[in-house]
Coordinates of C-alpha atoms in Angstrom, one line a residue:
M1 CA -4.2 28.4 24.3
S2 CA -1.2 26.4 24.6
M3 CA -0.5 24.4 27.9
L4 CA 2.4 25.0 30.2
K5 CA 5.0 22.1 30.6
G6 CA 3.5 19.8 33.3
A7 CA 0.0 21.2 33.1
N8 CA -3.0 18.7 32.8
L9 CA -6.6 18.7 31.6
P10 CA -9.6 16.3 31.7
V11 CA -10.5 14.4 28.7
Q12 CA -14.1 13.8 28.6
A13 CA -14.5 12.4 25.2
Q14 CA -14.7 8.6 24.5
A15 CA -12.3 8.8 21.4
V16 CA -9.8 11.3 20.5
R17 CA -7.4 12.2 17.7
V18 CA -4.0 13.4 18.6
E19 CA -2.5 15.4 15.9
L20 CA 1.5 16.1 16.0
G21 CA 2.1 19.2 14.0
W22 CA 4.9 21.2 12.5
R23 CA 5.8 23.5 9.7
S24 CA 7.6 22.0 6.8
G25 CA 10.2 23.6 4.6
P26 CA 13.8 23.7 3.2
G27 CA 16.0 21.8 5.6
V28 CA 13.3 20.7 8.0
P29 CA 13.6 17.1 9.2
D30 CA 10.6 14.9 8.6
V31 CA 8.6 14.1 11.9
D32 CA 6.9 11.0 12.8
A33 CA 4.2 10.3 15.6
S34 CA 4.3 7.2 17.7
A35 CA 2.5 6.0 21.0
L36 CA 3.3 3.6 23.8
L37 CA 0.9 1.8 26.0
L38 CA 2.3 1.4 29.3
V39 CA 1.5 -0.8 32.4
S40 CA 3.6 0.2 35.6
G41 CA 5.7 2.5 33.3
K42 CA 6.8 -0.1 31.0
V43 CA 5.2 -1.8 27.7
R44 CA 4.0 -5.2 28.2
S45 CA 5.5 -6.3 24.8
D46 CA 6.8 -4.7 21.6
A47 CA 3.2 -5.1 20.5
D48 CA 2.3 -1.9 22.7
F49 CA 4.5 0.2 20.7
V50 CA 2.1 1.9 17.7
F51 CA 4.3 3.9 14.8
Y52 CA 4.7 3.9 11.1
N53 CA 6.0 0.3 11.1
Q54 CA 3.3 -1.0 13.5
P55 CA 0.2 1.2 12.7
A56 CA -2.4 -0.7 14.9
H57 CA -2.5 -1.9 18.4
A58 CA -4.1 -5.5 18.8
S59 CA -6.8 -4.0 20.9
G60 CA -8.0 -1.7 18.2
A61 CA -7.6 1.2 21.0
V62 CA -4.9 3.1 19.1
R63 CA -4.0 3.6 15.4
H64 CA -1.4 5.5 13.5
E65 CA -3.3 7.3 10.7
G66 CA -0.7 8.9 8.7
K67 CA 0.3 12.4 7.6
K68 CA -1.6 15.0 5.8
T69 CA -0.5 18.4 4.5
G70 CA -2.6 21.6 5.0
A71 CA -2.3 25.5 5.1
D72 CA -1.1 25.3 8.7
G73 CA 1.9 22.6 7.9
V74 CA 2.1 19.1 8.3
T75 CA 0.3 16.8 10.8
D76 CA 0.7 13.2 11.6
T77 CA -2.2 11.7 13.4
L78 CA -2.9 9.0 16.1
A79 CA -6.3 7.9 16.7
V80 CA -7.1 6.7 20.4
D81 CA -10.4 5.0 21.4
L82 CA -10.2 5.5 25.0
A83 CA -13.3 3.2 25.6
R84 CA -11.4 0.3 23.9
V85 CA -8.2 0.7 26.1
E86 CA -7.5 -2.2 28.3
P87 CA -8.0 -1.8 31.7
A88 CA -4.3 -2.8 32.7
V89 CA -3.2 0.2 30.7
E90 CA -2.5 3.1 32.8
R91 CA -0.7 5.5 30.4
I92 CA -0.5 6.1 26.7
V93 CA 2.8 8.2 25.8
L94 CA 2.7 10.4 22.8
A95 CA 5.9 10.8 21.3
A96 CA 7.4 12.4 18.1
S97 CA 10.7 11.5 16.3
A98 CA 12.6 13.5 13.8
D99 CA 14.2 11.9 10.7
G100 CA 17.2 13.9 9.0
G101 CA 18.0 16.2 11.9
S102 CA 17.1 17.6 15.3
F103 CA 13.8 19.3 16.6
G104 CA 15.8 22.6 17.0
R105 CA 15.3 22.7 13.1
V106 CA 11.5 21.7 13.3
P107 CA 9.6 25.0 13.6
G108 CA 5.9 25.0 15.0
L109 CA 6.1 21.6 16.8
R110 CA 2.8 21.0 18.6
V111 CA 0.4 18.3 19.8
R112 CA -3.1 18.7 19.7
V113 CA -6.0 16.5 21.4
L114 CA -9.2 16.7 19.8
D115 CA -12.7 15.1 20.4
A116 CA -13.1 12.6 17.5
A117 CA -16.7 12.8 17.4
S118 CA -17.0 16.8 17.3
G119 CA -13.6 17.8 16.3
A120 CA -13.4 20.2 19.2
E121 CA -10.0 20.9 20.5
I122 CA -9.4 19.5 24.1
A123 CA -5.8 20.4 24.7
R124 CA -3.0 21.9 22.8
Y125 CA 0.8 21.8 23.9
E126 CA 3.5 23.8 21.8
S127 CA 7.2 23.0 22.2
Q128 CA 9.5 25.9 22.3
D129 CA 12.7 24.9 23.7
A130 CA 13.8 22.1 21.5
T131 CA 17.5 22.2 20.3
V132 CA 19.5 18.9 19.6
E133 CA 16.9 16.3 20.5
T134 CA 16.0 13.6 17.9
A135 CA 13.0 12.4 19.7
F136 CA 10.3 14.1 21.9
L137 CA 7.8 12.8 24.5
L138 CA 5.4 15.7 23.9
G139 CA 2.5 14.5 26.2
E140 CA 0.4 11.6 27.8
L141 CA -2.9 10.3 28.3
Y142 CA -3.4 8.6 31.6
R143 CA -5.9 7.5 33.8
R144 CA -6.9 9.2 37.3
Q145 CA -9.8 7.8 39.5
G146 CA -11.5 6.1 36.6
S147 CA -11.2 9.1 34.2
W148 CA -8.8 10.3 31.4
K149 CA -6.5 13.1 31.5
F150 CA -3.8 14.6 29.2
R151 CA -0.6 16.0 30.7
A152 CA 1.7 18.2 28.5
V153 CA 5.4 16.5 29.0
G154 CA 7.9 18.1 26.9
Q155 CA 10.9 15.8 27.4
G156 CA 13.5 15.4 24.9
Y157 CA 15.8 12.6 24.0
G158 CA 19.2 12.9 22.2
S159 CA 19.2 9.1 21.4
G160 CA 16.5 9.4 18.9
L161 CA 13.3 7.1 18.8
A162 CA 15.3 4.1 19.6
G163 CA 16.4 5.5 22.8
L164 CA 12.9 6.7 23.7
A165 CA 11.5 3.3 23.0
T166 CA 14.2 1.6 24.7
D167 CA 13.3 3.4 28.1
F168 CA 10.0 2.2 27.9
G169 CA 10.9 -1.5 27.4
I170 CA 11.0 -2.0 23.9
S171 CA 13.5 -4.2 22.1
V172 CA 14.8 -2.5 19.0
D173 CA 16.7 -3.8 16.3
D174 CA 17.4 -1.2 13.7
E175 CA 19.9 -3.2 11.5
P176 CA 19.6 -6.7 10.2
A177 CA 21.6 -9.1 12.1
P178 CA 24.8 -10.6 10.5
R179 CA 24.6 -13.9 9.3
A180 CA 26.7 -16.3 11.4
A181 CA 29.6 -18.3 9.7
P182 CA 28.5 -22.0 9.4
A183 CA 30.6 -24.1 12.0
S184 CA 33.2 -26.4 10.8
P185 CA 31.9 -30.2 11.5
A186 CA 33.8 -31.7 14.4
P187 CA 36.1 -34.7 13.5
V188 CA 34.1 -38.1 14.2
R189 CA 35.9 -40.7 16.2
P190 CA 34.9 -44.2 16.1
A191 CA 33.3 -45.6 19.2
P192 CA 35.3 -48.5 21.1
V193 CA 33.9 -51.8 20.6
R194 CA 32.2 -53.5 23.8
S195 CA 31.7 -57.2 24.6
E196 CA 28.9 -56.6 26.9
P197 CA 25.2 -57.4 25.5
V198 CA 23.4 -54.4 24.7
R199 CA 20.3 -53.8 27.1
P200 CA 17.3 -52.3 25.4
T201 CA 16.4 -48.7 26.5
R202 CA 13.4 -46.8 26.3
P203 CA 13.5 -44.0 23.7
A204 CA 14.4 -40.6 25.3
V205 CA 11.7 -38.1 25.1
P206 CA 13.1 -34.9 23.5
P207 CA 12.4 -31.8 25.8
P208 CA 9.9 -29.3 24.4
A209 CA 11.4 -26.7 22.0
P210 CA 11.6 -23.4 23.5
A211 CA 9.2 -20.7 22.4
P212 CA 10.8 -18.4 19.6
A213 CA 11.7 -15.2 21.0
P214 CA 9.7 -12.2 19.4
A215 CA 11.5 -10.3 16.6
P216 CA 12.6 -6.9 17.9
V217 CA 11.1 -4.1 16.4
R218 CA 12.5 -2.4 13.4
L219 CA 12.6 1.6 13.4
S220 CA 14.3 1.6 9.9
K221 CA 13.1 3.7 7.1
V222 CA 14.4 4.2 3.7
T223 CA 14.7 7.7 1.8
L224 CA 15.8 7.6 -1.7
T225 CA 17.7 10.3 -3.1
K226 CA 19.4 11.5 -6.4
D227 CA 22.6 10.1 -5.1
A228 CA 21.0 6.8 -3.8
P229 CA 18.0 6.3 -5.9
S230 CA 17.1 2.5 -5.5
V231 CA 16.6 -0.1 -2.9
S232 CA 15.9 -3.7 -2.9
L233 CA 12.5 -5.1 -1.4
A234 CA 14.1 -8.2 -0.3
K235 CA 17.0 -6.5 1.7
Q236 CA 14.3 -4.4 3.5
G237 CA 11.9 -7.5 4.1
G238 CA 9.3 -6.5 2.1
T239 CA 8.7 -9.8 0.1
S240 CA 5.2 -10.5 0.7
G241 CA 1.8 -9.2 1.9
A242 CA 0.4 -5.8 0.5
M243 CA 2.5 -2.8 -0.1
R244 CA 0.8 0.5 -0.2
V245 CA 1.9 3.4 -2.5
N246 CA 0.7 7.0 -1.5
L247 CA 1.3 10.4 -2.9
N248 CA 0.9 13.3 -0.7
W249 CA 1.1 16.8 -1.8
Q250 CA 0.6 20.5 -1.0
T251 CA 0.5 23.7 -2.8
R252 CA 3.1 26.1 -2.2
K253 CA 1.9 29.8 -1.2
Q254 CA 4.8 31.2 -3.0
F255 CA 5.1 30.6 -6.9
R256 CA 8.5 30.0 -7.9
G257 CA 10.2 28.5 -11.2
W258 CA 8.3 28.1 -14.3
G259 CA 4.9 29.5 -12.6
A260 CA 6.7 32.5 -11.5
K261 CA 8.0 33.2 -15.0
L262 CA 4.4 33.4 -16.4
G263 CA 3.7 35.6 -13.6
R264 CA 0.6 33.9 -12.3
A265 CA -0.4 30.9 -10.3
V266 CA -0.3 27.7 -12.0
A267 CA -2.4 25.5 -9.3
N268 CA -5.6 26.3 -7.9
H269 CA -6.2 25.4 -4.1
S270 CA -9.8 24.3 -4.5
D271 CA -10.1 22.1 -7.4
L272 CA -6.8 20.3 -7.8
D273 CA -7.2 16.9 -8.9
L274 CA -4.2 14.5 -9.3
D275 CA -4.3 10.8 -10.3
L276 CA -2.1 8.2 -9.0
C277 CA -1.7 5.7 -11.8
A278 CA 0.6 2.5 -12.7
L279 CA 1.6 1.0 -16.0
Y280 CA 2.3 -2.6 -15.5
E281 CA 3.7 -5.4 -17.4
L282 CA 3.4 -9.2 -16.5
S283 CA 5.7 -12.0 -16.7
D284 CA 3.6 -13.3 -19.4
G285 CA 4.0 -10.4 -21.5
R286 CA 0.5 -8.7 -20.8
K287 CA 0.6 -4.8 -20.3
G288 CA -2.1 -2.4 -19.1
V289 CA -2.8 0.4 -16.9
V290 CA -4.3 0.9 -13.6
Q291 CA -5.7 4.5 -13.1
A292 CA -9.3 6.2 -12.1
L293 CA -9.6 7.4 -15.9
G294 CA -11.8 4.8 -17.4
N295 CA -12.5 3.0 -14.0
A296 CA -9.6 0.9 -14.5
F297 CA -9.0 0.3 -11.0
G298 CA -7.1 -3.1 -11.4
A299 CA -7.3 -6.0 -8.9
L300 CA -5.4 -7.3 -6.0
H301 CA -5.9 -10.9 -6.1
Q302 CA -5.9 -11.6 -9.8
P303 CA -3.9 -10.0 -12.8
P304 CA -2.5 -7.4 -12.7
Y305 CA -2.4 -7.7 -8.8
I306 CA -2.4 -4.0 -8.6
H307 CA -5.4 -1.9 -7.1
L308 CA -6.3 1.6 -7.1
D309 CA -8.4 2.0 -3.8
G310 CA -10.3 5.2 -5.0
D311 CA -10.1 8.7 -6.7
D312 CA -8.9 11.2 -3.9
R313 CA -9.2 14.9 -4.9
T314 CA -7.0 16.4 -2.0
G315 CA -3.7 14.4 -1.8
A316 CA -3.4 15.6 1.7
V317 CA -4.7 12.4 3.5
S318 CA -2.6 9.3 3.7
S319 CA -5.5 7.1 3.9
G320 CA -7.2 8.6 0.8
E321 CA -6.1 7.8 -2.7
N322 CA -3.6 4.7 -2.7
L323 CA -2.1 2.1 -5.1
T324 CA -1.8 -1.4 -3.6
I325 CA 0.6 -4.0 -5.1
N326 CA 0.2 -7.8 -4.0
L327 CA 3.7 -8.9 -3.2
D328 CA 2.5 -12.4 -2.7
H329 CA 2.4 -12.6 -6.6
K330 CA 5.6 -10.6 -7.2
D331 CA 6.9 -13.5 -9.6
R332 CA 4.0 -12.5 -11.9
L333 CA 5.3 -8.8 -12.1
R334 CA 8.0 -8.1 -14.9
R335 CA 8.0 -4.2 -14.2
I336 CA 5.9 -1.3 -12.8
V337 CA 5.9 2.4 -13.7
I338 CA 4.0 4.4 -11.0
F339 CA 3.2 8.0 -12.2
V340 CA 0.9 10.7 -11.4
T341 CA -1.1 12.9 -14.0
I342 CA -3.0 16.3 -13.4
Y343 CA -6.6 16.0 -14.1
E344 CA -7.6 19.2 -13.5
G345 CA -7.0 22.4 -11.3
A346 CA -3.4 22.9 -12.5
R347 CA -1.4 23.6 -15.6
S348 CA 1.8 22.1 -14.2
F349 CA 3.5 20.5 -11.4
A350 CA 5.3 23.7 -10.7
D351 CA 4.7 24.9 -7.1
L352 CA 3.7 21.6 -5.8
D353 CA 5.5 20.1 -2.9
A354 CA 5.0 16.2 -3.2
T355 CA 6.3 13.0 -1.3
V356 CA 5.9 9.4 -2.3
T357 CA 5.9 6.7 0.3
L358 CA 5.9 2.8 -0.5
Q359 CA 4.7 1.0 2.6
P360 CA 5.3 -2.9 2.4
Q361 CA 3.2 -4.8 4.9
H362 CA 6.5 -6.6 6.0
G363 CA 9.4 -4.3 5.7
A364 CA 10.7 -0.6 6.1
P365 CA 8.9 2.2 4.4
I366 CA 10.4 3.7 1.6
D367 CA 9.8 7.2 0.8
F368 CA 11.4 10.4 -1.3
A369 CA 10.5 13.8 -2.5
L370 CA 9.8 14.5 -6.0
G371 CA 11.7 17.8 -5.7
E372 CA 10.9 21.0 -7.6
C373 CA 9.2 21.0 -11.3
T374 CA 10.8 23.7 -13.5
V375 CA 8.9 22.8 -16.8
P376 CA 5.2 22.7 -17.8
S377 CA 4.7 19.2 -16.9
T378 CA 1.5 17.6 -16.5
V379 CA 2.6 13.8 -16.0
C380 CA 5.5 12.7 -13.5
S381 CA 6.7 9.4 -13.1
L382 CA 7.3 8.5 -9.8
A383 CA 8.8 5.1 -9.3
L384 CA 10.0 2.1 -11.3
I385 CA 9.5 -1.4 -9.8
T386 CA 11.6 -4.0 -11.5
N387 CA 11.7 -7.6 -11.2
T388 CA 15.3 -8.9 -11.3
G389 CA 14.4 -12.4 -11.2
S390 CA 15.2 -12.9 -7.6
D391 CA 13.9 -9.5 -6.1
L392 CA 12.0 -6.5 -6.7
V393 CA 14.2 -3.2 -7.1
V394 CA 12.5 -0.1 -6.5
Q395 CA 14.0 3.0 -8.4
R396 CA 13.2 6.6 -7.7
E397 CA 12.3 8.2 -11.0
A398 CA 10.9 11.7 -10.1
R399 CA 10.8 12.7 -13.9
F400 CA 8.6 15.7 -14.7
L401 CA 7.5 15.0 -18.5
V402 CA 6.1 17.4 -20.9
P403 CA 3.5 15.9 -23.3
E404 CA 3.7 17.2 -27.0
R405 CA 0.7 19.0 -28.3
G406 CA -2.2 16.8 -28.6
V407 CA -0.6 13.9 -26.9
S408 CA -2.1 12.6 -23.5
P409 CA -0.1 12.3 -20.3
Q410 CA -0.7 8.3 -20.4
R411 CA 0.7 8.2 -23.8
T412 CA 3.7 10.7 -22.9
I413 CA 4.8 7.9 -20.1
D414 CA 4.1 5.1 -22.6
Y415 CA 6.8 6.7 -24.8
A416 CA 9.5 7.5 -22.2
Y417 CA 9.5 3.8 -20.9
G418 CA 8.8 1.8 -24.3
W419 CA 5.6 0.2 -23.2
G420 CA 4.1 0.2 -26.8
M421 CA 0.1 0.3 -25.9
N422 CA -2.6 1.7 -28.0
W423 CA -4.4 4.4 -26.2
T424 CA -8.1 5.7 -26.7
P425 CA -9.8 8.6 -24.9
G426 CA -11.3 7.9 -21.3
R427 CA -13.2 9.6 -18.8
K428 CA -14.1 9.2 -15.1

């Protein structure tokens, strides 16, 4: 049963999962969960803000675990270990922000608090009165006489996540600061000549340098589209560290396009297995592939500086199957094609909704939707990353390719991008 706005319930679990949920669909904005750890109603520093660009609190008490897609819609999850919350923290505000529209266009907006150990639902609040708001304070976890409680809040903000965060003491910088023009040197005038003898003086002790001000939080995200398909990693601050690539998909309940023409479902819900892969070319000319097939998982700290974390069979958990690229060795990379193949469980990408997210360690996340597949495709190129000599450029591809009879999906990608590799059959 959904709580009423302003109602509260005790939370007796030591750790909880906070699930922000909604129903996706055409024209529905993307939604992101965030948390603010408050002392006397404000954050102590920007480090007390946990969200997609800052996914873990230093104490380990709050983590942003990411999105998954299921039969009931999309959820974005925060993990809260109440036993590790610092004693000074009195409240943990649970917020949502809409990207690309207002919450009046987000159906089924809700927040659930679950016992992390058992999965039992502790509290649920469903928002039903959203209109023009672009950020929502849905609920809060707070201390009361040594115990934790959850309160349903339901307060909207028309100023988005930036306005909500600013209200709680976060310094936000959503745009890069413009470079200051160099100052013109002042004319140097010759010093007058003095006849008095120069007296020795003690060297002046320079004052201690002031501590640098912490960089403000950046809330920016980059969404690639057909009209704006590419972005510079350097301009987004993604020039070093690890960049995680995630593919998230769901099966549509209603079959359309190529699948509808066949008159039957082309994707099965239970055994669908998509494989995230990458073709790479290094600066020294070496080429290869990173994929689960043949256990070619790659390596992060040696060539090819690309690593496949595992082989997830669901595609619905952002912490599942991920491809990681080591940007500290970006000069060793010439180009990378990130692609996905259907290993089993479907005969085409038709009736699958998929989203690609590239999350640099230092920089704004980059995401894009693949769009609808209208051909019998079993392989799709997702993104092309090219080294221009001074930068890495991410290009949205979203190309659904149809292999010729007897040609593997990997060889099809090779032909499309001119890799020129020799392929042999492989297995998991």
